[in-house]
Short mmCIF file of C-alpha atoms in Angstrom, two decimals:
data_model
loop_
_atom_site.label_atom_id
_atom_site.label_comp_id
_atom_site.label_asym_id
_atom_site.label_seq_id
_atom_site.Cartn_x
_atom_site.Cartn_y
_atom_site.Cartn_z
CA MET A 250 -70.96 -51.99 27.73
CA GLU A 251 -74.50 -50.85 27.54
CA LEU A 252 -75.12 -48.53 24.40
CA ARG A 253 -78.81 -48.06 24.33
CA GLY A 254 -79.66 -44.61 24.18
CA ILE A 255 -76.18 -43.77 22.91
CA CYS A 256 -77.31 -43.12 19.45
CA THR A 257 -79.50 -39.88 20.74
CA SER A 258 -77.10 -38.63 23.50
CA GLY A 259 -74.78 -36.57 21.28
CA ILE A 260 -77.59 -34.49 19.78
CA GLN A 261 -79.09 -33.94 22.96
CA GLN A 262 -75.74 -32.69 24.12
CA ASP A 263 -75.24 -30.33 21.26
CA LYS A 264 -78.86 -28.88 21.73
CA LYS A 265 -78.34 -28.35 25.37
CA ALA A 266 -75.21 -26.61 24.98
CA VAL A 267 -76.68 -23.56 23.09
CA SER A 268 -79.90 -24.05 24.74
CA ASN A 269 -78.33 -22.69 27.96
CA THR A 270 -77.51 -19.65 26.19
CA GLY A 271 -81.18 -18.71 26.93
CA ASN A 272 -82.91 -19.20 23.49
CA SER A 273 -83.76 -22.92 23.38
CA LYS A 274 -86.66 -22.38 20.97
CA ASN A 275 -84.46 -20.59 18.45
CA PHE A 276 -81.64 -23.20 18.49
CA ASN A 277 -84.12 -25.89 18.15
CA GLN A 278 -85.66 -24.26 15.18
CA VAL A 279 -82.30 -23.65 13.56
CA PHE A 280 -80.90 -26.94 14.65
CA GLU A 281 -84.04 -29.13 13.10
CA LYS A 282 -84.36 -27.00 10.06
CA THR A 283 -80.41 -27.52 9.35
CA MET A 284 -80.09 -30.91 10.08
CA ASP A 285 -83.74 -31.83 8.59
CA LYS A 286 -84.90 -33.73 11.34
CA ALA A 287 -81.43 -35.68 11.72
CA LYS A 288 -82.44 -39.57 12.49
CA PRO A 289 -82.04 -40.58 15.93
CA TYR A 290 -79.18 -43.06 14.74
CA GLU A 291 -76.82 -40.30 13.05
CA TYR A 292 -74.53 -40.22 16.06
CA CYS A 293 -74.07 -43.85 16.07
CA PHE A 294 -73.47 -43.90 12.43
CA GLN A 295 -70.67 -41.56 12.65
CA MET A 296 -69.03 -42.98 15.72
CA ALA A 297 -69.13 -46.40 14.25
CA ALA A 298 -67.73 -45.13 10.86
CA SER A 299 -65.05 -43.14 12.78
CA LYS A 300 -63.85 -46.32 14.85
CA TYR A 301 -63.65 -48.71 11.92
CA GLN A 302 -62.79 -46.02 9.22
CA ILE A 303 -65.80 -46.64 7.08
CA ASP A 304 -67.82 -44.12 5.41
CA PRO A 305 -70.98 -43.42 7.42
CA ALA A 306 -72.73 -43.27 3.96
CA VAL A 307 -72.19 -46.97 3.60
CA LEU A 308 -73.51 -47.95 6.83
CA LYS A 309 -76.75 -45.81 6.40
CA ALA A 310 -77.20 -47.35 3.08
CA VAL A 311 -76.94 -50.88 4.36
CA ALA A 312 -79.32 -49.79 7.17
CA LYS A 313 -81.88 -48.58 4.60
CA ALA A 314 -81.50 -51.98 2.51
CA GLU A 315 -81.64 -54.10 5.51
CA SER A 316 -84.39 -52.71 7.70
CA ASN A 317 -85.60 -49.35 6.68
CA PHE A 318 -84.04 -48.32 10.06
CA ASN A 319 -86.33 -50.37 11.85
CA PRO A 320 -84.47 -51.58 14.92
CA GLN A 321 -86.86 -54.30 15.72
CA ALA A 322 -86.91 -55.63 12.31
CA VAL A 323 -87.12 -59.62 11.87
CA SER A 324 -86.65 -61.04 8.58
CA ARG A 325 -87.94 -64.19 7.24
CA SER A 326 -84.86 -66.18 7.63
CA GLY A 327 -84.26 -64.79 11.07
CA ALA A 328 -82.21 -61.84 10.96
CA LEU A 329 -82.51 -59.40 13.48
CA GLY A 330 -82.27 -55.58 14.22
CA LEU A 331 -81.30 -52.53 12.45
CA MET A 332 -78.28 -53.87 10.36
CA GLN A 333 -80.17 -57.61 10.31
CA PHE A 334 -77.73 -60.06 11.78
CA MET A 335 -78.33 -63.62 12.17
CA PRO A 336 -78.07 -64.84 15.73
CA GLY A 337 -74.84 -66.60 15.10
CA THR A 338 -73.03 -63.70 13.65
CA ALA A 339 -74.15 -61.52 16.14
CA GLN A 340 -72.80 -63.71 18.89
CA SER A 341 -69.68 -63.99 17.23
CA LEU A 342 -69.37 -60.04 17.18
CA GLY A 343 -70.63 -59.80 21.00
CA ILE A 344 -73.50 -57.64 20.21
CA ASN A 345 -77.29 -57.55 20.94
CA PRO A 346 -78.38 -57.27 17.43
CA LEU A 347 -81.89 -55.55 18.57
CA ASP A 348 -79.90 -52.79 20.24
CA PRO A 349 -79.44 -50.16 17.54
CA ALA A 350 -76.31 -48.93 18.93
CA GLN A 351 -74.59 -52.40 19.01
CA SER A 352 -76.15 -53.30 15.74
CA ILE A 353 -74.29 -50.33 14.03
CA GLN A 354 -71.10 -50.94 15.91
CA GLY A 355 -71.43 -54.73 14.87
CA ALA A 356 -72.07 -53.82 11.24
CA ALA A 357 -69.17 -51.47 10.95
CA LYS A 358 -66.66 -54.13 12.35
CA TYR A 359 -68.09 -56.64 10.28
CA LEU A 360 -67.78 -54.60 7.19
CA SER A 361 -64.26 -53.76 8.12
CA SER A 362 -63.33 -57.35 8.38
CA LEU A 363 -64.85 -58.20 4.86
CA LEU A 364 -63.22 -55.30 3.42
CA ASP A 365 -59.87 -56.57 4.52
CA GLN A 366 -60.79 -60.03 3.34
CA PHE A 367 -61.59 -58.72 -0.04
CA GLN A 368 -58.68 -56.25 -0.35
CA GLY A 369 -60.91 -53.11 0.05
CA ASN A 370 -63.47 -54.14 -2.61
CA LEU A 371 -66.76 -52.58 -1.62
CA THR A 372 -68.63 -54.54 -3.94
CA LEU A 373 -67.70 -57.95 -2.84
CA ALA A 374 -67.94 -56.73 0.94
CA LEU A 375 -71.66 -55.97 0.18
CA ALA A 376 -72.11 -59.13 -1.32
CA ALA A 377 -70.74 -61.01 1.28
CA TYR A 378 -72.51 -59.10 3.96
CA ASN A 379 -75.79 -60.20 2.16
CA ALA A 380 -74.69 -63.86 1.17
CA GLY A 381 -71.82 -64.56 3.12
CA PRO A 382 -68.12 -64.65 2.44
CA GLY A 383 -68.14 -68.20 1.63
CA ALA A 384 -70.49 -67.58 -1.20
CA VAL A 385 -68.38 -64.70 -2.64
CA LYS A 386 -65.24 -66.86 -2.23
CA LYS A 387 -66.86 -69.69 -3.95
CA TYR A 388 -67.90 -68.08 -6.98
CA GLY A 389 -64.89 -65.66 -7.41
CA GLY A 390 -67.17 -62.57 -7.27
CA ILE A 391 -70.71 -61.56 -6.63
CA PRO A 392 -72.66 -65.12 -6.47
CA PRO A 393 -75.30 -65.48 -9.08
CA TYR A 394 -78.03 -64.93 -6.73
CA GLN A 395 -80.75 -62.54 -7.89
CA GLU A 396 -81.40 -61.17 -4.33
CA THR A 397 -77.62 -60.53 -3.70
CA GLN A 398 -77.21 -58.91 -6.85
CA ASN A 399 -80.05 -56.66 -6.61
CA TYR A 400 -78.78 -55.87 -2.88
CA VAL A 401 -75.55 -54.71 -4.07
CA SER A 402 -77.01 -52.72 -6.76
CA LYS A 403 -79.51 -50.87 -4.17
CA VAL A 404 -77.02 -50.36 -1.72
CA THR A 405 -74.40 -48.74 -3.85
CA LYS A 406 -77.23 -46.49 -5.03
CA LEU A 407 -78.16 -45.48 -1.79
CA ILE A 408 -74.57 -44.74 -0.72
CA SER A 409 -74.64 -41.98 -3.37
CA LYS A 410 -77.81 -40.89 -1.84
CA TYR A 411 -76.56 -40.40 1.61
CA GLY A 412 -73.75 -38.31 0.50
CA SER A 413 -70.61 -40.20 -0.03
CA SER A 414 -68.00 -39.03 -2.47
CA VAL A 415 -67.02 -42.64 -3.09
CA GLN A 416 -67.68 -43.95 -6.75
CA ASP A 417 -70.43 -46.48 -7.33
CA PRO A 418 -68.46 -49.96 -7.33
CA PHE A 419 -71.13 -51.82 -8.80
CA ILE A 420 -71.91 -49.75 -11.54
CA GLY A 421 -68.87 -48.42 -13.33
CA ASN A 422 -66.10 -49.33 -11.06
CA SER A 423 -65.68 -53.26 -10.93
CA GLN A 424 -62.62 -52.79 -8.74
CA GLY A 425 -64.60 -51.41 -5.91
CA VAL A 426 -62.47 -48.61 -3.40
CA SER A 427 -59.69 -49.17 -1.23
CA GLY A 428 -59.53 -48.67 2.45
CA ILE A 429 -57.88 -45.63 1.91
CA ASP A 430 -60.68 -44.18 0.04
CA PHE A 431 -63.02 -44.96 2.74
CA LEU A 432 -60.92 -43.22 5.31
CA ALA A 433 -60.55 -40.07 3.11
CA ALA A 434 -64.28 -39.87 2.33
CA GLY A 435 -65.17 -40.50 6.11
CA ASP A 436 -62.59 -37.77 7.08
CA GLN A 437 -64.41 -35.42 4.64
CA ASN A 438 -67.86 -36.12 6.22
CA SER A 439 -66.67 -35.74 9.86
CA ALA A 440 -65.04 -32.31 8.72
CA LEU A 441 -68.46 -31.34 7.25
CA ILE A 442 -70.42 -32.33 10.11
CA LEU A 443 -68.10 -30.33 12.57
CA LEU A 444 -68.21 -27.47 10.45
CA LEU A 445 -72.07 -27.59 10.14
CA LYS A 446 -72.18 -27.99 13.71
CA GLU A 447 -70.18 -24.78 14.29
CA MET A 448 -72.30 -22.72 11.90
CA LEU A 449 -75.34 -23.75 13.88
CA LEU A 450 -73.88 -22.49 16.98
CA LEU A 451 -72.86 -19.29 15.54
CA SER A 452 -76.25 -18.73 13.76
CA ALA A 453 -78.07 -19.46 17.14
CA ILE A 454 -75.78 -17.11 19.29
CA THR A 455 -75.91 -14.16 16.47
CA ASN A 456 -79.70 -14.34 16.63
CA LEU A 457 -79.57 -13.95 20.40
CA ARG A 458 -77.98 -10.43 20.10
#
């Protein structure tokens, strides 16, 4: 399935729905101001988070740490794309790592599998995303690699920045969070997004009167 372009399609459909009321300029202003110029990958994060029951804040934090939201990023080690997959990992997931929608879906699927492997421990799942699950199993925790330790710390701080209600598992909660916590947080974020959309629609329609 070709996913290219799907990241922005949902946003464009929402804008079109109210633009058809006859005042697209007003809606665009309300939409852009309220959403703070939402990143073009927002819908991809939300869809992937919903499908794999992962907090979207986790996916955004990983994308920020991995590539700074650059879908064409290539690391010195050969990792590719928005979520920085090695070619072999991307192939095993059946994705094109340079397609942002596929990259986000792949990351959500991979993180979900890592959470299963490590009993819902986000700290270990993030460490495994960076250093590989083999290294985490070998050391029985976060590997003694400065890069991986810095990575886990950075991503968990970014998770809070992107609005997660999940506690920082690296600083102050060594047990991480469970899959139930992820689902609850994801549901809360989805509900807030739906509420925000309804508020945007009501605001735009009210201003038309």
